[in-house]
CSV table of C-alpha atoms and ligand atoms in Angstrom, one decimal:
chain,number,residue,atom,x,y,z
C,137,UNK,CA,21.7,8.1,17.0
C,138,UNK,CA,20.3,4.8,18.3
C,139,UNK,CA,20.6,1.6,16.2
C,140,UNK,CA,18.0,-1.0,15.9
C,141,UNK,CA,18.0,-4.3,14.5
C,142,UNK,CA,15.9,-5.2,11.2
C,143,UNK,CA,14.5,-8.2,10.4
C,144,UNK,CA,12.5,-8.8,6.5
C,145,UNK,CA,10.0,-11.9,6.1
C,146,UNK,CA,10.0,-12.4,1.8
C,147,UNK,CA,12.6,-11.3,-0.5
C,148,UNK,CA,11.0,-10.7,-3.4
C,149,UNK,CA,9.9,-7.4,-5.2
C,150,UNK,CA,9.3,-5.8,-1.6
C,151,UNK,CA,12.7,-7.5,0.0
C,152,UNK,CA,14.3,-6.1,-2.7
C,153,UNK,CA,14.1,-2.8,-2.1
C,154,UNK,CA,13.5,-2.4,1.5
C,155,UNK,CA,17.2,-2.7,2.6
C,156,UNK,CA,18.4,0.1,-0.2
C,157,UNK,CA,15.6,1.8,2.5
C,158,UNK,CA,16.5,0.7,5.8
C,159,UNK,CA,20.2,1.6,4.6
C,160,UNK,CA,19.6,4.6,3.3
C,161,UNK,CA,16.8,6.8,6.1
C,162,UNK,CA,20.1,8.0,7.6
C,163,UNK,CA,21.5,9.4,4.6
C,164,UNK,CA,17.9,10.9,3.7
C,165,UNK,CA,17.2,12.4,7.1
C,166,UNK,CA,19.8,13.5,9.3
C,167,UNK,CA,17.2,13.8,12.1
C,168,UNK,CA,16.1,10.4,12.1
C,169,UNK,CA,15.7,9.1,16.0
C,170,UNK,CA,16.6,5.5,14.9
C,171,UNK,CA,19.1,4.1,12.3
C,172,UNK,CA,17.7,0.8,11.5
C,173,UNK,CA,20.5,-2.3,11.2
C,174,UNK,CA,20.3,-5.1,8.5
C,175,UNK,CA,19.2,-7.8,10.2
C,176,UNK,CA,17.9,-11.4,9.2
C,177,UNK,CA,15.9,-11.9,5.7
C,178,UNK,CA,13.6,-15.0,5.5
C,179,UNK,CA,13.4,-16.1,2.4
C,180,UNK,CA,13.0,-18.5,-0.1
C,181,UNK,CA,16.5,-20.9,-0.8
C,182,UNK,CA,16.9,-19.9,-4.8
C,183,UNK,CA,16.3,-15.7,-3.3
C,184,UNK,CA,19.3,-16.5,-0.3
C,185,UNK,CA,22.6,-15.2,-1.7
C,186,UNK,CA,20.3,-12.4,-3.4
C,187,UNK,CA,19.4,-11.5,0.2
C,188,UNK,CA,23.3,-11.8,1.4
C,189,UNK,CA,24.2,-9.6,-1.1
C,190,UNK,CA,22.2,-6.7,-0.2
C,191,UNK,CA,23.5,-6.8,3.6
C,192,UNK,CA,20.8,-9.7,5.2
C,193,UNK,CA,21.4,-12.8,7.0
C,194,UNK,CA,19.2,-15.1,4.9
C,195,UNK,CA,17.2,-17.4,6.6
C,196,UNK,CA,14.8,-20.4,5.6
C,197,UNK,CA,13.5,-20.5,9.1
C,198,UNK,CA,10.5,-18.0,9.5
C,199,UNK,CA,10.1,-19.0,13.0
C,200,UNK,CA,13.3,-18.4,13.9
C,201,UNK,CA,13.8,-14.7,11.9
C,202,UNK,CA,10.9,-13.6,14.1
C,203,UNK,CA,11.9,-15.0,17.4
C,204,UNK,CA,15.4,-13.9,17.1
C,205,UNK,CA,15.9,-11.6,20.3
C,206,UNK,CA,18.5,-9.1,18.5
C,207,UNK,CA,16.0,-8.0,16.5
C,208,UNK,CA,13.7,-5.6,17.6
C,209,UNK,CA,11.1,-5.0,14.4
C,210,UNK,CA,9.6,-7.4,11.6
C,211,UNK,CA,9.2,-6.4,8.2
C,212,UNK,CA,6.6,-8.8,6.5
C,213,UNK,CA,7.1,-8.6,3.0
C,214,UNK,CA,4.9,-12.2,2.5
C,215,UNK,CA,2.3,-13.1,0.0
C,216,UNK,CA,-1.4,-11.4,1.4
C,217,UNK,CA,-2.1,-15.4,3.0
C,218,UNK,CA,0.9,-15.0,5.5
C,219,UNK,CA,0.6,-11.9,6.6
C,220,UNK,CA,-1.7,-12.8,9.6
C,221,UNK,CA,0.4,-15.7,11.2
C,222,UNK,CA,3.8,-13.8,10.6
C,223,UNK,CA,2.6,-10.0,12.0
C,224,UNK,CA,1.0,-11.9,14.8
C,225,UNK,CA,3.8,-13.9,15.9
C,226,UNK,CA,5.8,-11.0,15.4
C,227,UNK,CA,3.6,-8.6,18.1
C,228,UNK,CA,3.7,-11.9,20.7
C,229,UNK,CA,7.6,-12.0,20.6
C,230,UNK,CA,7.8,-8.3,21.3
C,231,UNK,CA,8.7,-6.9,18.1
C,232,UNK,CA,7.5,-3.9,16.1
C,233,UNK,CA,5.6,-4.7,13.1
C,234,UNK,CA,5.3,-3.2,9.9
C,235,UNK,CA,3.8,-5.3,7.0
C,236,UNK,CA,3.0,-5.3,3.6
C,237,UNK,CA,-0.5,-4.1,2.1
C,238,UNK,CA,-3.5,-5.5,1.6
C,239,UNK,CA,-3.1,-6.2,5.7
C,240,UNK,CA,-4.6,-9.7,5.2
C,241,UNK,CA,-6.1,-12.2,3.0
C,242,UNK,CA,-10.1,-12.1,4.2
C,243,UNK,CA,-11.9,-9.8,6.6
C,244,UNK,CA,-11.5,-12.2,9.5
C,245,UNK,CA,-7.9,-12.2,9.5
C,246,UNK,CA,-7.7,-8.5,9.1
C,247,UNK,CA,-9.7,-8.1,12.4
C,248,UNK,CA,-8.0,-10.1,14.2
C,249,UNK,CA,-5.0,-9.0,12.7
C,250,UNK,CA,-6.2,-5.0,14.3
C,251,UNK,CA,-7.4,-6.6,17.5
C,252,UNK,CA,-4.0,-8.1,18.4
C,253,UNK,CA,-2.2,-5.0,17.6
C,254,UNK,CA,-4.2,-3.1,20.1
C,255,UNK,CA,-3.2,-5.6,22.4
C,256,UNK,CA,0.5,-4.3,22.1
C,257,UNK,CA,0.1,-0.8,22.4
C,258,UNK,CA,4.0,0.5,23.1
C,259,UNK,CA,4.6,-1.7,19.6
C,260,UNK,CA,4.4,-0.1,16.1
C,261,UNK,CA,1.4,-1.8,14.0
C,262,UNK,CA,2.2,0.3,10.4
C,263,UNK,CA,1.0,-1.1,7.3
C,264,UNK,CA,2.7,-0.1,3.9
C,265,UNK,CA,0.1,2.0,2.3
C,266,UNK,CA,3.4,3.9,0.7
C,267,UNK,CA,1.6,6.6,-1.8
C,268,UNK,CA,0.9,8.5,1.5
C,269,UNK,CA,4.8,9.1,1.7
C,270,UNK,CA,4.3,10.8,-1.5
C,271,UNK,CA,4.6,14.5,-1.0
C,272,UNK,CA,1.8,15.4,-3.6
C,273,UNK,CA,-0.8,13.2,-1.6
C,274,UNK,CA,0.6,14.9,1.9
C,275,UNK,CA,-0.1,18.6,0.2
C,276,UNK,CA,-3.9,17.1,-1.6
C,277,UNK,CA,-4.6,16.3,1.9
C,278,UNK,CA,-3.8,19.2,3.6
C,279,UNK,CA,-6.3,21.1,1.1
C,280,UNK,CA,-8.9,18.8,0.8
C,281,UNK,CA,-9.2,18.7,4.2
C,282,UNK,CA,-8.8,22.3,4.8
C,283,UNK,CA,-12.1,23.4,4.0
C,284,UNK,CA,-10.7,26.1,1.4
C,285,UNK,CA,-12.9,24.5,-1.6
C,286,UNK,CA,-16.0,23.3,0.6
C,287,UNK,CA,-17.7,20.2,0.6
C,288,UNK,CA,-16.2,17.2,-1.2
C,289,UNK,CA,-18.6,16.1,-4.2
C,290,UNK,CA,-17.5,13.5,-6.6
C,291,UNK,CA,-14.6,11.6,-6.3
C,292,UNK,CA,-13.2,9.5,-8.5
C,293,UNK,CA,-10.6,6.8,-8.1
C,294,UNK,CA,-8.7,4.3,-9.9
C,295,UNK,CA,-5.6,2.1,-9.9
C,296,UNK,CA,-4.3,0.8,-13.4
C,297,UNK,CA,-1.8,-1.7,-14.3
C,298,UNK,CA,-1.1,-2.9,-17.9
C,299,UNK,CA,0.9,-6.3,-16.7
C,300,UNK,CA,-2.1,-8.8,-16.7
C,301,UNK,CA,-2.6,-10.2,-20.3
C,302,UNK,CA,-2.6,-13.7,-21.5
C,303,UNK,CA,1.3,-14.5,-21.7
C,304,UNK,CA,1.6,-13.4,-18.2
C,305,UNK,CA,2.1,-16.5,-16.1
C,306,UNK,CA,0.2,-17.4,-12.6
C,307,UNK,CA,1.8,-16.6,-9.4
C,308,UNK,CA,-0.2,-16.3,-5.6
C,309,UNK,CA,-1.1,-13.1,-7.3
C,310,UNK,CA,-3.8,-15.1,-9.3
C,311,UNK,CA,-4.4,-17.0,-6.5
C,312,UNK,CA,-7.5,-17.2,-4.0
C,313,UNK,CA,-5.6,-18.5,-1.3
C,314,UNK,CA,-3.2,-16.1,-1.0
C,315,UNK,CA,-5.0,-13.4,-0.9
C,316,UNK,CA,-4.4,-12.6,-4.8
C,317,UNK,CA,-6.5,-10.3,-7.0
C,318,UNK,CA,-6.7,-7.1,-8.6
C,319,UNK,CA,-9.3,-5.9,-6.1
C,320,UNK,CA,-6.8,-6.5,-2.9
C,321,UNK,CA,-3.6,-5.6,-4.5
C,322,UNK,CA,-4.7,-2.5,-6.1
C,323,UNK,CA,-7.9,-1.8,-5.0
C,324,UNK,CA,-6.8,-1.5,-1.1
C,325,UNK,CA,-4.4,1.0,-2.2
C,326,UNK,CA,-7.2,3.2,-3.7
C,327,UNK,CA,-9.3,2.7,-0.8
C,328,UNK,CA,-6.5,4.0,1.9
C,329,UNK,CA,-5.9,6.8,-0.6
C,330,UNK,CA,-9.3,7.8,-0.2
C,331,UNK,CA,-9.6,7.7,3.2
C,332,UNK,CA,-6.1,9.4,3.6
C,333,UNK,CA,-6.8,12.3,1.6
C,334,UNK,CA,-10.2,12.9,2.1
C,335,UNK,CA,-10.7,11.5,5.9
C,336,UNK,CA,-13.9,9.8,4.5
C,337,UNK,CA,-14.3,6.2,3.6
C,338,UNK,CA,-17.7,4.9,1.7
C,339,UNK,CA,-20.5,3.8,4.0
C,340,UNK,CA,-22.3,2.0,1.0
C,341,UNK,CA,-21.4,0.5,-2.3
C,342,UNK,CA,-22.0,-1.3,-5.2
C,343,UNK,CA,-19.5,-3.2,-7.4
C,344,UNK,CA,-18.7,-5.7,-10.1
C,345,UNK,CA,-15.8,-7.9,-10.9
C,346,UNK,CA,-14.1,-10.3,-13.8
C,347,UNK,CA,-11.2,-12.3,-14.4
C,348,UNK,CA,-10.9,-11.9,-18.3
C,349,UNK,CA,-8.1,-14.7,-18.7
C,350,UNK,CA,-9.3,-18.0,-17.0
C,351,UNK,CA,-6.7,-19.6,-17.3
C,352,UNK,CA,-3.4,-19.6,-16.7
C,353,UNK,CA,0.5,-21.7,-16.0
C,354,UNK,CA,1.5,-21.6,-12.9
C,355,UNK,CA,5.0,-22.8,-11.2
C,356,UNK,CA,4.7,-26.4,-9.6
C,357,UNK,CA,6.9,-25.2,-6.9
C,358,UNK,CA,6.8,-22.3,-4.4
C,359,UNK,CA,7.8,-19.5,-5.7
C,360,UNK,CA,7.6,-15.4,-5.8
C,361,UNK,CA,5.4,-13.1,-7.7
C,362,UNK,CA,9.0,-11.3,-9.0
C,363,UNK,CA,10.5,-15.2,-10.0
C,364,UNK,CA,7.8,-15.7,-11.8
C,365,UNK,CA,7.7,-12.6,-14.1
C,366,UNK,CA,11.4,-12.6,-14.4
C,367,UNK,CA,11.9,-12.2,-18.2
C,368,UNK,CA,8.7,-9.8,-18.5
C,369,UNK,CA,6.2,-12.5,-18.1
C,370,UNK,CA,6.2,-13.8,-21.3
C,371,UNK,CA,5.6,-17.1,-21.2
C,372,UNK,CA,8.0,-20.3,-20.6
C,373,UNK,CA,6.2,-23.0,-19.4
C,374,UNK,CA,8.1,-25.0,-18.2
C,375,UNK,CA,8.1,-26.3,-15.1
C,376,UNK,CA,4.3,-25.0,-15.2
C,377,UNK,CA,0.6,-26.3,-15.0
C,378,UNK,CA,-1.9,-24.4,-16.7
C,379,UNK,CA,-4.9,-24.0,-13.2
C,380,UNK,CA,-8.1,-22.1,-13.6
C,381,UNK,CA,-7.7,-18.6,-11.9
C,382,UNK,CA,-9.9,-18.0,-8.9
C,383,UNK,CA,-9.0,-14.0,-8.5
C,384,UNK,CA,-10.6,-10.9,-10.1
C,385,UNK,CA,-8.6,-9.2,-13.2
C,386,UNK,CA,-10.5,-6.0,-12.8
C,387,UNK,CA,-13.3,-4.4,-10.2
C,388,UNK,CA,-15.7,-1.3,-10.6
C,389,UNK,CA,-17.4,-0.2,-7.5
C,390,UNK,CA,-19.7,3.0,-7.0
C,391,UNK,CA,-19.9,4.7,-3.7
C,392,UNK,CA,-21.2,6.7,-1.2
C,393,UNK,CA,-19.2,8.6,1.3
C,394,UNK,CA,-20.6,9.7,5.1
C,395,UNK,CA,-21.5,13.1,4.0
C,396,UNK,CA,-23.2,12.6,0.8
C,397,UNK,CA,-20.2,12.4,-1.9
C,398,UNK,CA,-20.6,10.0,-4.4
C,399,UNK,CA,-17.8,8.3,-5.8
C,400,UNK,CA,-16.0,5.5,-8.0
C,401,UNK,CA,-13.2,3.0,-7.7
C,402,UNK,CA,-11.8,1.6,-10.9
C,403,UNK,CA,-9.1,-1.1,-10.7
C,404,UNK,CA,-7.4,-3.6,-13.2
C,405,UNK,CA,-4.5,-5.2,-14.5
C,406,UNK,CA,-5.4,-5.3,-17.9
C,407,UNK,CA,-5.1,-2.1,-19.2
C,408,UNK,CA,-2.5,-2.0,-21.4
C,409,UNK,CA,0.2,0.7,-21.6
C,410,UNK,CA,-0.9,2.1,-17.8
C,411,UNK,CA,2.1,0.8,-15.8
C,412,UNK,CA,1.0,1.9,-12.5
C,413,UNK,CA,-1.4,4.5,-13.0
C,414,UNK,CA,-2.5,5.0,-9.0
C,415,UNK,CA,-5.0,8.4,-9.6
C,416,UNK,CA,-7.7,10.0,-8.2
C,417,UNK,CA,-10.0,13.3,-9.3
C,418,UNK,CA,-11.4,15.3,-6.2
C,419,UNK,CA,-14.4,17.4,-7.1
C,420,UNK,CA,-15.1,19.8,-4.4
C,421,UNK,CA,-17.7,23.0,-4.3
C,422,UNK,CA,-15.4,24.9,-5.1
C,423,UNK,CA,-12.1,23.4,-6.3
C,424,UNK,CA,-10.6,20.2,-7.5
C,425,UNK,CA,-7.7,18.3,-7.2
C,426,UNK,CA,-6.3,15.4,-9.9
C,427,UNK,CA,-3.0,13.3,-8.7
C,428,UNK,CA,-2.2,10.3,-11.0
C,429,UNK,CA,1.5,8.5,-9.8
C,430,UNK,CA,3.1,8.9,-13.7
C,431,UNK,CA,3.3,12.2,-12.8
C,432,UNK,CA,4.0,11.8,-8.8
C,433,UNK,CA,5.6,14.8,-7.9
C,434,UNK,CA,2.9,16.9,-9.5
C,435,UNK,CA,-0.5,18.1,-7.7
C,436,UNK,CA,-3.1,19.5,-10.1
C,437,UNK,CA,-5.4,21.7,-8.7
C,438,UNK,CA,-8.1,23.5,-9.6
C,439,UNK,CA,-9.4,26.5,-7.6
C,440,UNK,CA,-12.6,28.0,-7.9
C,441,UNK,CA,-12.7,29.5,-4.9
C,442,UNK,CA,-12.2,33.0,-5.6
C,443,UNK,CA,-14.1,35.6,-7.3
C,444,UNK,CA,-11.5,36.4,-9.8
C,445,UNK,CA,-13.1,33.9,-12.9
C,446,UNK,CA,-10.0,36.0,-15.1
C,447,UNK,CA,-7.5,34.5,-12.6
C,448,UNK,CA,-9.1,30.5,-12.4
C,449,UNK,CA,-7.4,27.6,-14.5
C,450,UNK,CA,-5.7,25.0,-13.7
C,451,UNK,CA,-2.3,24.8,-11.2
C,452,UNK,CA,0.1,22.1,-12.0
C,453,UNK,CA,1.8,22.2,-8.3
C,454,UNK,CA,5.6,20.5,-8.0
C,455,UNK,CA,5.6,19.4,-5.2
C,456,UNK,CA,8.9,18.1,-5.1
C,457,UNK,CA,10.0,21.3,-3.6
C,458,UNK,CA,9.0,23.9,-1.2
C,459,UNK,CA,7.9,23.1,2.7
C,460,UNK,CA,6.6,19.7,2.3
C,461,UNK,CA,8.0,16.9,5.1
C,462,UNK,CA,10.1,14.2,3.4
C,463,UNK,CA,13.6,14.4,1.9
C,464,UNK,CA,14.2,16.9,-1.3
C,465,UNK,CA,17.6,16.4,-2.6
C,466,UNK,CA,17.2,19.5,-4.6
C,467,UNK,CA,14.3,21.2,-6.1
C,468,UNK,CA,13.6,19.8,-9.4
C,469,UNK,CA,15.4,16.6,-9.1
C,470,UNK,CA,12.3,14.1,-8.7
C,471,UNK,CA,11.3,11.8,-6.5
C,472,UNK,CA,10.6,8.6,-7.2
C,473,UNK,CA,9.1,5.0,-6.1
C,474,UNK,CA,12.4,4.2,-4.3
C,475,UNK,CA,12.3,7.8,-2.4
C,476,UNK,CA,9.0,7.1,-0.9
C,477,UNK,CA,9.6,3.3,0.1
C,478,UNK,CA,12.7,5.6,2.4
C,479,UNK,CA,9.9,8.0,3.5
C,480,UNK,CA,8.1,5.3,4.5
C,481,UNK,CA,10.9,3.8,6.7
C,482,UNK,CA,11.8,7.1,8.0
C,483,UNK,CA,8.0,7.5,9.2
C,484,UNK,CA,8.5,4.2,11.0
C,485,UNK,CA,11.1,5.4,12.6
C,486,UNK,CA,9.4,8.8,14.1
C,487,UNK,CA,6.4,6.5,15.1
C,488,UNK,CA,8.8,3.6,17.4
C,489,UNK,CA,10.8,6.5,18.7
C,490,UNK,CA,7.5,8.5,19.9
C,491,UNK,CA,6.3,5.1,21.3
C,492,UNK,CA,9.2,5.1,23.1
C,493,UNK,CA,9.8,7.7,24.5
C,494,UNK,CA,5.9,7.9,25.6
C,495,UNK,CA,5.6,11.2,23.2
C,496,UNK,CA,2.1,11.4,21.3
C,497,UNK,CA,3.2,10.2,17.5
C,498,UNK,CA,2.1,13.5,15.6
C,499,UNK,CA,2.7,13.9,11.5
C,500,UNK,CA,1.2,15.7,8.6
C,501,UNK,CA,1.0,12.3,7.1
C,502,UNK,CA,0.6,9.7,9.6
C,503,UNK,CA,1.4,6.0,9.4
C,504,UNK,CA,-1.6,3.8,8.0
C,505,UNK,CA,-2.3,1.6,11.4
C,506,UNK,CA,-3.8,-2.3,11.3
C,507,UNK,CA,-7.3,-0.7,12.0
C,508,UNK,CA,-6.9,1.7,9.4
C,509,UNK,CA,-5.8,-1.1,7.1
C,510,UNK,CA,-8.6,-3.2,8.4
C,511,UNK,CA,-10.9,-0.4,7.7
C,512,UNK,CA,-10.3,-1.2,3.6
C,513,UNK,CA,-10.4,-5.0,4.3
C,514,UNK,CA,-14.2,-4.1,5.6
C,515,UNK,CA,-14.7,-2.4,2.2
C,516,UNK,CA,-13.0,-5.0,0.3
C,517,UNK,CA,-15.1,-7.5,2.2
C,518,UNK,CA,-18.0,-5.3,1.3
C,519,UNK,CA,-17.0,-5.5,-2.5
C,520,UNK,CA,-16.8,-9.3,-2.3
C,521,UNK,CA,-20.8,-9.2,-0.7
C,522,UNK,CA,-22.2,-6.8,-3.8
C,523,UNK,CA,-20.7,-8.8,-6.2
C,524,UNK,CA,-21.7,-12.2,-4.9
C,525,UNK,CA,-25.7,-11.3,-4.0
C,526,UNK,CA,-25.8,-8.7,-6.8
C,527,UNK,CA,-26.8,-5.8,-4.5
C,528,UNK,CA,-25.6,-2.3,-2.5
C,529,UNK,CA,-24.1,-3.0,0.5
C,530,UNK,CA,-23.9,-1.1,4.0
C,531,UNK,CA,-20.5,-1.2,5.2
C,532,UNK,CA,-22.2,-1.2,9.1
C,533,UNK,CA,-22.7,-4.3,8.1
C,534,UNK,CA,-19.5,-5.5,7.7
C,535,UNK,CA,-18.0,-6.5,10.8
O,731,NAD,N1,3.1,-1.2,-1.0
O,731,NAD,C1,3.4,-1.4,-2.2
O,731,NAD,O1,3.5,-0.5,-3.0
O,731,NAD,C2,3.6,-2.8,-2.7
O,731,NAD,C3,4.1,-3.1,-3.9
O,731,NAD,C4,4.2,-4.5,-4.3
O,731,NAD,C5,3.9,-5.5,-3.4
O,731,NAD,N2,3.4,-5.1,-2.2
O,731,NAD,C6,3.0,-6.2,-1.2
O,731,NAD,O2,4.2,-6.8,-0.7
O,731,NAD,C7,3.9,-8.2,-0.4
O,731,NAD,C8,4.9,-9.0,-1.2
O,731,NAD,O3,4.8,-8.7,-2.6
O,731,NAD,P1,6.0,-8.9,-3.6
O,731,NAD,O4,5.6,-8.3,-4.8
O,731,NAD,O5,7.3,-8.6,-3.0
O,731,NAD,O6,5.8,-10.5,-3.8
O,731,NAD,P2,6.9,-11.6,-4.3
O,731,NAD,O7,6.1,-12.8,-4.7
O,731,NAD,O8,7.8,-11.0,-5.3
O,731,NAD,O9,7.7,-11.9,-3.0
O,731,NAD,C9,7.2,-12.6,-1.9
O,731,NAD,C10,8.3,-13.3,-1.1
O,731,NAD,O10,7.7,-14.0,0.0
O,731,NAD,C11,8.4,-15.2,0.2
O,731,NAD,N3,7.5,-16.4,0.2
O,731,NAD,C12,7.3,-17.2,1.3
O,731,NAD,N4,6.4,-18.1,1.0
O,731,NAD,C13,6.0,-17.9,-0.2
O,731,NAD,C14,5.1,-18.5,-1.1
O,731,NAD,N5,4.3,-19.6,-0.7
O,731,NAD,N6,4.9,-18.1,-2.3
O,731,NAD,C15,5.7,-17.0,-2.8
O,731,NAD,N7,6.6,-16.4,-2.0
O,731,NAD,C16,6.7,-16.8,-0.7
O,731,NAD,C17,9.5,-15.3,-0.8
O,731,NAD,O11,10.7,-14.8,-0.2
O,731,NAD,C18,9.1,-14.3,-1.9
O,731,NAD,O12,10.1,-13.8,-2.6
O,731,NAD,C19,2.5,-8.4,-0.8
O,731,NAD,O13,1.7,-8.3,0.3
O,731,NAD,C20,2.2,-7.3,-1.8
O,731,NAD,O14,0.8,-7.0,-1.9
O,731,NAD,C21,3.2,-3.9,-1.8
């Protein structure tokens, strides 16, 4: 098996558990073409010997973690504001690229952000939309877009998080710019979820936004998302300035997909008790589907398309077994966040090697490209254009 060398940019929640990934694809699949190698992490100077101690070679030199010419593929694990300059250098010194989600902080950078990538075709451009390395979104794809229950409907989708109150302290995540907000952070995943399972994205909308705490302390120094909530968020201000926040709390948009579906997208971080509630309901002619990521290794499925009404109710599907791509360690032994983030890696992985080896990159559940994760910053940018002239917007009009 070959060996290649992996570099992280941030060591925060993401840096965390990306080398328990990179580590473990080998262990997960035995057919995996590459076996990544623990490379350099950048990172802040209080995350360093956190970094050592899971296998990197922490750095406080950016610059240099990318250029390095032993490493052959960036991971940027950045706030939303760096991913542009970081993916970017990355492509221009040679190296594969995969980086976080939302792709970028504004539309503009997302573009250009795609348009590079194109540039390098023979380099992976792979952006971590990771509920698509969830085996119940690879089998609701493969029926919705099978045709077996007709014409897609209604659909309905949301992303919940209970995290955001009052006590919770400011981080770039409540920050304008860094690309922080409820719409991006959770809002993007909904949108690629869309796309991925239905192969439709909306071509107008509508929405509405609100940041329900106004306020808030945030650290006078730099520091990460998972620093600042350490302790559960409640609040210790010290060392804090109470700012006004500039981000969204919560979005609602309505929809209208290319062939006539209408649909909603619900996001917030105020809803208490949901920790990461990341659903969707499918209503189809004849059929639906319901995933919600509590219950991640169950599909629920509804099929109305025969003509036995005795026979119709509801399936709840596990899908943590039976012929379904990624790792099973046995069936009924579910998967969880951590399993997916090695799907993910493993996905990667198939993708360099097809690139090259100058095969055609072929899966049930392919990588999410920069123009696919472009495609959502057009709708997010879409979003931003309802809310501030009160209106529907055409997404042909987003460029
Ligand atoms: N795909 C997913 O499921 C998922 C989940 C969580 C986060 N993310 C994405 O991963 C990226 C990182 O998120 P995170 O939760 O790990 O964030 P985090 O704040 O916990 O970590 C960010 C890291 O970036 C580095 N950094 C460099 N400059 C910084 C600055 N000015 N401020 C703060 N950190 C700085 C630090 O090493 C820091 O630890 C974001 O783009 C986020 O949207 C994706």
């Amino acid at each position: 098996m070959k060996e290649m060398k992996v570099s992280i940019l941030g060591f925060g929640m993401m840096g965390v558990i990306r080398g328990l990934a990179y580590r473990g694809v080998s262990g997960y699949y035995k057919n995996t073409p590459i076996q990544p190698v623990l490379g350099d992490a950048y990172c802040l100077e209080a995350e360093a010997a956190g970094a050592k101690g899971h296998g990197w070679n922490a750095s406080s030199d950016m610059q240099a973690v990318i250029k390095n010419p032993e490493t052959r593929y960036i991971d940027v694990c950045l706030p939303n504001a760096l991913h542009h300059d970081a993916a970017i250098a990355a492509f221009e010194a040679g190296k594969h690229v995969f980086c976080e989600k939302p792709l970028s902080a504004n539309l503009a950078e997302g573009k250009e952000m795609a348009e590079v990538a194109d540039k390098y075709p023979n380099l992976l451009n792979s952006c971590n939309f990771i509920y698509r390395r969830c085996p119940a979104n690879v089998y609701a794809r493969k029926l919705a877009q099978s045709g077996k229950f007709g014409k897609l409907l209604e659909a309905r989708m949301y992303y919940h998080q209970g995290w955001g109150g009052p006590d919770t302290p400011g981080s770039w995540r409540f920050e304008r710019a860094h690309g922080g907000g409820a719409a991006g952070d959770l809002g993007s995943h909904s949108l690629d979820m869309l796309y991925y399972v239905t192969g439709q994205r909306p071509i107008e909308l509508c929405a509405m936004q609100t940041t329900h705490i106004k306020q808030r302390w945030f650290p006078t120094q730099i520091m990460s998302d998972a620093g600042v909530r350490v302790g559960g968020g409640k609040a210790d201000n010290t060392g804090k300035e109470l700012r006004n926040v500039d981000v969204d709390d919560a979005m609602r948009v309505m929809f209208t997909l290319a062939d006539g579906a209408i649909g909603t997208l619900s996001v917030t971080r105020n809803a208490q008790g949901s920790e990461n509630q990341n659903g969707y309901e499918l209503f189809f002619e004849k059929g639906s589907i319901k995933f919600c990521f509590d219950e991640l290794n169950y599909l629920n499925v509804y099929d109305a398309s025969t003509d036995d009404d005795a026979a119709q109710g509801w399936s709840k599907i596990c899908c943590n077994r039976g012929p379904y791509r990624y790792f099973t360690f046995a069936g009924g032994h579910m998967d969880g966040y951590r399993d997916l983030t090695v799907n993910g890696i493993y996905e990667n992985m198939l993708a360099i090697e097809a690139l090259e080896s100058g095969v055609a990159y072929e899966s049930e559940s392919p990588i999410a490209t920069f123009r696919d994760a472009y495609n959502v910053q057009r709708t997010l940018a879409a979003c931003d254009k309802s809310i501030a002239e009160r209106c529907w917007v055409k997404l042909e009009d987003i460029k």
